Amino acid sequence: MHAKTIPEDLANARAEFYRRIGQLSLTPLWEVLGALVPPSPRPTAAPAIWRYKEVREHVMEAGRLITAKEAERRVLILENPALRGNSSITQSLYAGLQLILPGEVAPAHRHAQSALRLVLDGEGAYTAVDGERTTMRRGDFIITPSWTWHDHGNLGDEPVVWLDGLDIPIVRFFDAGFAEHARQDSQQALRPEGDALLRYGNNMVPVDFHQTSSEPTKVFVYPYAKTRESLLGISESDADPHFGHKLRYVNPSTGASPMPTMGAFAQILKKGFETRPCRSTDGTVYVCLEGEGKAAIGDQSFDFAERDVFVVPSWQMLQLRAASDTILFSFSDRPVQQALGLWRQEKT
Ligand code: GTQ
């Protein structure tokens, strides 16, 4: 409600009324309506960037202070500076940098929360999902859908770091979180590496396999080599003024997002390209996989380089400029908002 001047005795009567009804856990809507039903989104999340060259040494220091097994997951959470203490990068999403050292195992567990990984640094690690391993290569996009068993390990000789994206705040919002530890740290291999891609990832699926659009894909790895091939292959054609060349990852058997709660995207911006400003209601986490550039987010501006992570809160105008050929990965809660009829985008 707008602050109007009202007679003092009326103001006192109201205040006394609020106090009295407060004892019955009642509160007047008219004092909060404007904040509850704003004319446009007012995200509490702030634009922010985590520069890999600054955070890497701290991720490595965590590796000297705690083992992957003791930590269960050795992760430094990327906490939005305006949401400290919430383990959130946006209102609905969690992100973190996970480290696994040579010889280590992050023991098998499963949970209601869905996770995605984007491999940033190092070689030789694997993730196993429901009995199948996949080698983690830089830029690979790997998913562990809700309630799938997953463990990570490092068979190589260098530290491996990836970005985790989870729907932790969404599941927390619904108070719908469950989790379980497996009896064994590493899952028994039920299928050879590559099996899921062969069965579900080659524009074919098993003959009697059908899914609804809310089911996650069985394709749990989207190799960067394929993503890159597509982006580079189309990059000489006309660019979209707002997105450059931008593709979304799909569940190939439904066309929906790989998992129901998080959508993921990859785009290429050629050297010197500047996108026109655009905003959408899905707060989005970006990762620079190749190249470098500048991201203008609302009234702030960030220079980004390879492996940097930055966050664009809901309804903040985003304008990207590529200083060299640049490939960006991004993820958001877009499929949730679309399923609920809430998602909006504005191009200017
Ligand atoms: O790899 O299973 O960053 O369970 C947070 C929670 C990673 C994981 C996170 C998790 C994981």
Coordinates of C-alpha atoms and ligand atoms in Angstrom, one line a residue:
M1 CA 0.0 0.0 0.0
H2 CA 1.2 3.5 -0.7
A3 CA 2.2 5.4 2.4
K4 CA -0.6 7.9 2.9
T5 CA -0.9 10.3 5.8
I6 CA -3.8 9.2 8.0
P7 CA -5.0 10.7 11.3
E8 CA -2.9 9.6 14.2
D9 CA -5.8 7.9 16.1
L10 CA -6.6 5.8 13.1
A11 CA -2.9 4.8 12.7
N12 CA -2.8 3.9 16.3
A13 CA -6.0 1.9 16.0
R14 CA -4.6 0.0 13.1
A15 CA -1.3 -0.7 14.8
E16 CA -3.2 -2.0 17.8
F17 CA -5.4 -4.1 15.6
Y18 CA -2.4 -5.7 13.8
R19 CA -0.8 -6.5 17.2
R20 CA -4.0 -8.1 18.4
I21 CA -4.6 -10.2 15.3
G22 CA -0.9 -11.1 15.2
Q23 CA -1.5 -13.2 18.3
L24 CA -3.8 -15.3 16.2
S25 CA -1.2 -15.6 13.4
L26 CA -3.2 -13.2 11.2
T27 CA -1.7 -10.4 9.2
P28 CA -3.2 -7.7 7.0
L29 CA -2.7 -8.3 3.3
W30 CA -2.9 -4.6 2.4
E31 CA 0.4 -3.9 4.2
V32 CA 2.2 -6.4 1.9
L33 CA 0.2 -6.7 -1.3
G34 CA 2.6 -4.7 -3.4
A35 CA 5.5 -6.9 -2.4
L36 CA 3.5 -10.1 -2.8
V37 CA 2.2 -9.2 -6.3
P38 CA 4.8 -7.0 -7.8
P39 CA 4.2 -5.5 -11.3
S40 CA 7.3 -7.3 -12.5
P41 CA 9.9 -9.7 -10.9
R42 CA 12.0 -8.2 -8.2
P43 CA 14.7 -10.9 -7.7
T44 CA 16.7 -10.9 -4.5
A45 CA 19.5 -12.7 -6.3
A46 CA 22.2 -10.3 -7.6
P47 CA 24.3 -10.6 -10.8
A48 CA 27.6 -12.2 -9.9
I49 CA 30.7 -13.8 -11.4
W50 CA 33.1 -16.5 -10.1
R51 CA 36.4 -16.2 -12.0
Y52 CA 38.0 -19.6 -12.3
K53 CA 41.5 -18.2 -12.1
E54 CA 40.6 -16.8 -8.7
V55 CA 38.6 -19.7 -7.2
R56 CA 40.7 -22.6 -8.5
E57 CA 43.4 -22.4 -5.8
H58 CA 40.7 -22.5 -3.1
V59 CA 39.1 -25.5 -4.7
M60 CA 42.5 -27.2 -4.7
E61 CA 43.0 -26.1 -1.0
A62 CA 39.8 -27.9 -0.1
G63 CA 41.4 -31.0 -1.6
R64 CA 44.2 -30.7 1.0
L65 CA 41.8 -30.3 3.9
I66 CA 39.2 -33.0 3.3
T67 CA 38.9 -36.1 1.2
A68 CA 36.1 -36.8 -1.2
K69 CA 35.0 -39.7 0.9
E70 CA 34.9 -37.8 4.1
A71 CA 33.1 -34.9 2.5
E72 CA 30.8 -37.3 0.5
R73 CA 30.9 -34.5 -2.1
R74 CA 33.8 -32.1 -2.0
V75 CA 32.2 -29.0 -3.3
L76 CA 32.6 -25.2 -2.9
I77 CA 29.1 -23.8 -3.3
L78 CA 28.7 -20.8 -5.5
E79 CA 26.4 -18.7 -3.2
N80 CA 24.8 -15.7 -4.7
P81 CA 26.2 -12.8 -2.8
A82 CA 22.6 -11.5 -2.1
L83 CA 21.4 -14.9 -0.9
R84 CA 24.2 -15.9 1.5
G85 CA 23.4 -18.8 3.8
N86 CA 20.9 -20.2 1.3
S87 CA 23.2 -22.4 -0.7
S88 CA 21.5 -20.9 -3.8
I89 CA 22.9 -19.2 -6.9
T90 CA 19.4 -18.1 -7.9
Q91 CA 16.1 -18.4 -6.0
S92 CA 15.5 -21.8 -7.5
L93 CA 19.0 -23.2 -8.4
Y94 CA 22.1 -24.4 -6.6
A95 CA 25.6 -24.4 -8.2
G96 CA 29.0 -25.6 -6.9
L97 CA 32.5 -26.5 -8.0
Q98 CA 33.2 -30.2 -7.3
L99 CA 36.8 -31.5 -7.0
I100 CA 37.9 -35.1 -7.2
L101 CA 41.6 -36.0 -6.9
P102 CA 43.4 -38.9 -8.5
G103 CA 42.4 -42.2 -6.9
E104 CA 39.4 -40.7 -5.0
V105 CA 35.8 -41.9 -5.0
A106 CA 32.8 -39.8 -4.1
P107 CA 30.5 -42.6 -2.8
A108 CA 27.3 -43.7 -4.4
H109 CA 24.1 -42.1 -3.3
R110 CA 20.7 -41.0 -4.7
H111 CA 18.4 -38.2 -3.9
A112 CA 15.2 -36.5 -5.1
Q113 CA 17.2 -33.6 -6.3
S114 CA 18.3 -33.7 -10.0
A115 CA 21.9 -32.8 -10.8
L116 CA 23.8 -31.7 -13.9
R117 CA 27.6 -31.5 -14.3
L118 CA 29.6 -29.4 -16.7
V119 CA 33.2 -30.6 -16.8
L120 CA 35.6 -27.7 -16.4
D121 CA 39.2 -28.8 -15.7
G122 CA 41.3 -31.9 -15.8
E123 CA 40.9 -35.4 -17.2
G124 CA 40.4 -38.9 -16.0
A125 CA 37.3 -38.7 -13.9
Y126 CA 34.1 -40.6 -14.4
T127 CA 30.5 -40.4 -13.2
A128 CA 28.4 -43.6 -12.9
V129 CA 24.7 -43.2 -13.2
D130 CA 22.4 -46.2 -12.4
G131 CA 25.1 -48.8 -13.3
E132 CA 26.8 -47.1 -16.3
R133 CA 30.0 -45.1 -16.2
T134 CA 30.8 -42.2 -18.4
T135 CA 34.3 -40.6 -18.7
M136 CA 34.1 -36.9 -18.0
R137 CA 35.7 -34.8 -20.6
R138 CA 36.0 -31.0 -20.6
G139 CA 32.7 -29.4 -21.7
D140 CA 30.7 -32.6 -21.3
F141 CA 27.2 -32.1 -20.0
I142 CA 26.3 -35.0 -17.7
I143 CA 23.0 -35.5 -15.8
T144 CA 22.0 -37.5 -12.8
P145 CA 18.2 -37.4 -12.8
S146 CA 16.1 -37.5 -9.6
W147 CA 16.5 -40.7 -7.6
T148 CA 19.3 -42.2 -9.9
W149 CA 22.3 -43.8 -8.1
H150 CA 25.5 -41.9 -8.8
D151 CA 29.1 -41.9 -7.7
H152 CA 32.1 -40.2 -9.1
G153 CA 35.7 -41.4 -9.3
N154 CA 39.1 -40.3 -10.7
L155 CA 41.2 -42.9 -12.4
G156 CA 43.6 -40.4 -13.9
D157 CA 46.6 -38.5 -12.5
E158 CA 45.3 -35.0 -12.3
P159 CA 42.6 -33.2 -10.2
V160 CA 39.3 -32.9 -12.0
V161 CA 36.8 -30.0 -11.4
W162 CA 33.3 -29.7 -12.7
L163 CA 30.4 -27.4 -12.1
D164 CA 27.4 -29.0 -10.4
G165 CA 23.9 -27.6 -11.0
L166 CA 21.1 -28.9 -8.8
D167 CA 17.5 -28.0 -8.2
I168 CA 18.1 -28.1 -4.5
P169 CA 16.1 -24.9 -3.8
I170 CA 13.1 -26.2 -5.8
V171 CA 13.0 -29.4 -3.9
R172 CA 13.4 -27.5 -0.6
F173 CA 10.6 -25.2 -1.6
F174 CA 8.3 -28.2 -2.0
D175 CA 9.7 -30.0 1.1
A176 CA 10.0 -33.0 -1.1
G177 CA 13.6 -34.1 -0.5
F178 CA 14.7 -37.7 0.1
A179 CA 18.1 -39.2 0.0
E180 CA 19.8 -42.6 0.4
H181 CA 23.4 -43.9 0.7
A182 CA 24.3 -47.0 -1.3
R183 CA 25.8 -50.0 0.5
Q184 CA 28.9 -49.9 -1.7
D185 CA 30.9 -46.8 -2.5
S186 CA 31.2 -47.6 -6.2
Q187 CA 28.4 -49.0 -8.2
Q188 CA 28.7 -52.3 -9.9
A189 CA 28.8 -51.8 -13.7
L190 CA 25.6 -53.1 -15.2
R191 CA 26.3 -51.9 -18.7
P192 CA 29.4 -51.0 -20.7
E193 CA 30.3 -47.3 -21.1
G194 CA 28.5 -45.8 -24.0
D195 CA 25.5 -48.1 -23.8
A196 CA 22.9 -45.4 -23.1
L197 CA 24.1 -43.2 -26.0
L198 CA 23.9 -46.2 -28.4
R199 CA 20.4 -47.1 -27.3
Y200 CA 18.8 -43.7 -26.8
G201 CA 21.2 -41.2 -28.3
N202 CA 21.4 -42.0 -32.0
N203 CA 17.9 -40.8 -33.1
M204 CA 16.6 -44.2 -32.1
V205 CA 15.2 -45.7 -29.0
P206 CA 14.3 -49.3 -28.0
V207 CA 11.2 -50.4 -29.8
D208 CA 8.8 -50.5 -26.8
F209 CA 10.3 -47.4 -25.1
H210 CA 8.0 -44.5 -24.5
Q211 CA 8.2 -41.6 -22.2
T212 CA 6.1 -38.7 -21.1
S213 CA 7.6 -35.2 -21.3
S214 CA 8.3 -35.0 -17.6
E215 CA 10.5 -38.1 -17.6
P216 CA 14.3 -37.5 -17.7
T217 CA 16.3 -38.8 -20.6
K218 CA 18.2 -42.1 -20.4
V219 CA 21.0 -40.2 -22.3
F220 CA 22.9 -39.1 -19.3
V221 CA 25.9 -37.6 -21.2
Y222 CA 25.9 -35.0 -23.9
P223 CA 29.6 -35.1 -25.1
Y224 CA 31.1 -31.7 -25.8
A225 CA 32.6 -32.9 -29.0
K226 CA 29.0 -33.2 -30.4
T227 CA 27.8 -29.9 -29.0
R228 CA 30.9 -28.2 -30.4
E229 CA 30.6 -29.8 -33.8
S230 CA 27.0 -28.5 -34.0
L231 CA 27.8 -25.0 -32.8
L232 CA 30.9 -24.6 -35.0
G233 CA 29.1 -26.1 -38.0
I234 CA 26.2 -23.6 -37.9
S235 CA 28.2 -20.6 -36.8
E236 CA 28.8 -19.3 -40.3
S237 CA 25.1 -19.0 -40.9
D238 CA 23.2 -15.9 -39.9
A239 CA 23.3 -15.3 -36.2
D240 CA 20.2 -14.6 -34.1
P241 CA 20.5 -11.0 -32.9
H242 CA 19.7 -11.9 -29.3
F243 CA 21.4 -15.3 -29.0
G244 CA 24.0 -15.7 -31.7
H245 CA 23.7 -19.4 -32.4
K246 CA 22.0 -21.0 -29.4
L247 CA 20.8 -24.6 -29.0
R248 CA 18.9 -26.3 -26.2
Y249 CA 19.7 -29.7 -24.9
V250 CA 16.8 -32.1 -25.2
N251 CA 15.6 -35.5 -24.2
P252 CA 15.9 -37.0 -27.7
S253 CA 12.9 -39.3 -27.1
T254 CA 10.5 -36.5 -26.1
G255 CA 12.0 -33.2 -27.3
A256 CA 11.5 -31.9 -23.7
S257 CA 14.4 -30.7 -21.5
P258 CA 16.8 -33.5 -20.4
M259 CA 15.4 -33.3 -16.9
P260 CA 12.0 -31.8 -15.9
T261 CA 13.4 -29.2 -13.4
M262 CA 16.4 -27.8 -15.3
G263 CA 16.9 -26.7 -18.9
A264 CA 20.3 -26.4 -20.5
F265 CA 21.6 -24.5 -23.4
A266 CA 24.8 -24.0 -25.4
Q267 CA 25.6 -21.1 -27.7
I268 CA 28.4 -19.7 -29.8
L269 CA 29.1 -16.0 -30.3
K270 CA 31.6 -15.2 -33.0
K271 CA 34.4 -12.8 -32.3
G272 CA 33.1 -9.2 -32.1
F273 CA 29.4 -10.3 -32.0
E274 CA 27.2 -8.4 -29.6
T275 CA 23.8 -9.7 -28.7
R276 CA 20.8 -7.4 -28.4
P277 CA 19.5 -7.0 -24.9
C278 CA 17.1 -9.7 -23.7
R279 CA 15.6 -10.8 -20.4
S280 CA 13.6 -13.7 -19.2
T281 CA 12.0 -14.9 -16.0
D282 CA 14.4 -17.8 -15.6
G283 CA 17.4 -16.8 -13.6
T284 CA 20.3 -18.4 -15.5
V285 CA 23.8 -19.7 -14.7
Y286 CA 26.3 -19.3 -17.5
V287 CA 29.7 -21.0 -18.0
C288 CA 32.3 -19.9 -20.5
L289 CA 33.7 -23.0 -22.2
E290 CA 35.8 -21.2 -24.8
G291 CA 36.7 -17.6 -25.6
E292 CA 36.1 -14.5 -23.5
G293 CA 33.9 -11.5 -23.5
K294 CA 31.7 -9.2 -21.5
A295 CA 28.3 -9.7 -20.0
A296 CA 26.2 -6.7 -19.2
I297 CA 23.7 -7.8 -16.6
G298 CA 21.2 -5.2 -15.5
D299 CA 23.3 -2.2 -14.6
Q300 CA 26.5 -4.2 -14.0
S301 CA 29.1 -5.4 -16.4
F302 CA 31.5 -8.4 -16.0
D303 CA 34.5 -9.5 -18.1
F304 CA 34.5 -13.3 -18.4
A305 CA 37.0 -15.8 -19.5
E306 CA 37.2 -19.6 -20.0
R307 CA 35.8 -21.6 -17.1
D308 CA 34.2 -18.5 -15.4
V309 CA 30.7 -18.9 -14.1
F310 CA 28.3 -16.0 -14.0
V311 CA 24.6 -15.7 -13.0
V312 CA 21.9 -13.6 -14.5
P313 CA 18.9 -13.2 -12.1
S314 CA 15.3 -13.3 -13.3
W315 CA 14.2 -10.4 -15.5
Q316 CA 17.6 -8.7 -15.6
M317 CA 18.5 -7.5 -19.0
L318 CA 21.4 -9.5 -20.5
Q319 CA 23.7 -8.3 -23.2
L320 CA 26.7 -10.4 -24.3
R321 CA 29.8 -9.4 -26.2
A322 CA 32.4 -11.8 -27.5
A323 CA 36.0 -10.7 -27.6
S324 CA 37.0 -13.9 -29.4
D325 CA 34.9 -16.8 -30.7
T326 CA 33.1 -17.8 -27.5
I327 CA 31.1 -20.8 -26.4
L328 CA 28.8 -20.5 -23.5
F329 CA 26.9 -23.3 -21.6
S330 CA 23.9 -22.2 -19.5
F331 CA 21.2 -23.7 -17.4
S332 CA 18.0 -22.5 -15.7
D333 CA 14.6 -23.6 -14.3
R334 CA 12.9 -22.7 -17.6
P335 CA 11.1 -26.0 -18.0
V336 CA 9.5 -25.6 -14.6
Q337 CA 8.3 -22.1 -15.4
Q338 CA 7.1 -23.3 -18.8
A339 CA 5.2 -26.2 -17.4
L340 CA 3.5 -23.8 -15.0
G341 CA 2.7 -21.2 -17.6
L342 CA 4.9 -18.6 -16.0
W343 CA 7.8 -18.2 -18.3
R344 CA 8.3 -14.9 -20.1
Q345 CA 11.0 -13.5 -22.3
E346 CA 11.4 -9.9 -23.6
K347 CA 13.6 -9.1 -26.5
T348 CA 14.6 -5.5 -27.1
Ligands
GTQ1 O1 27.5 -35.0 -6.9 O2 25.8 -36.0 -5.9 O3 27.2 -30.3 -5.6 O4 24.6 -34.8 -4.0 C1 25.6 -31.3 -4.2 C2 24.9 -32.4 -3.8 C3 26.8 -32.6 -5.8 C4 26.5 -35.0 -6.1 C5 26.5 -31.4 -5.2 C6 25.2 -33.7 -4.4 C7 26.2 -33.7 -5.4

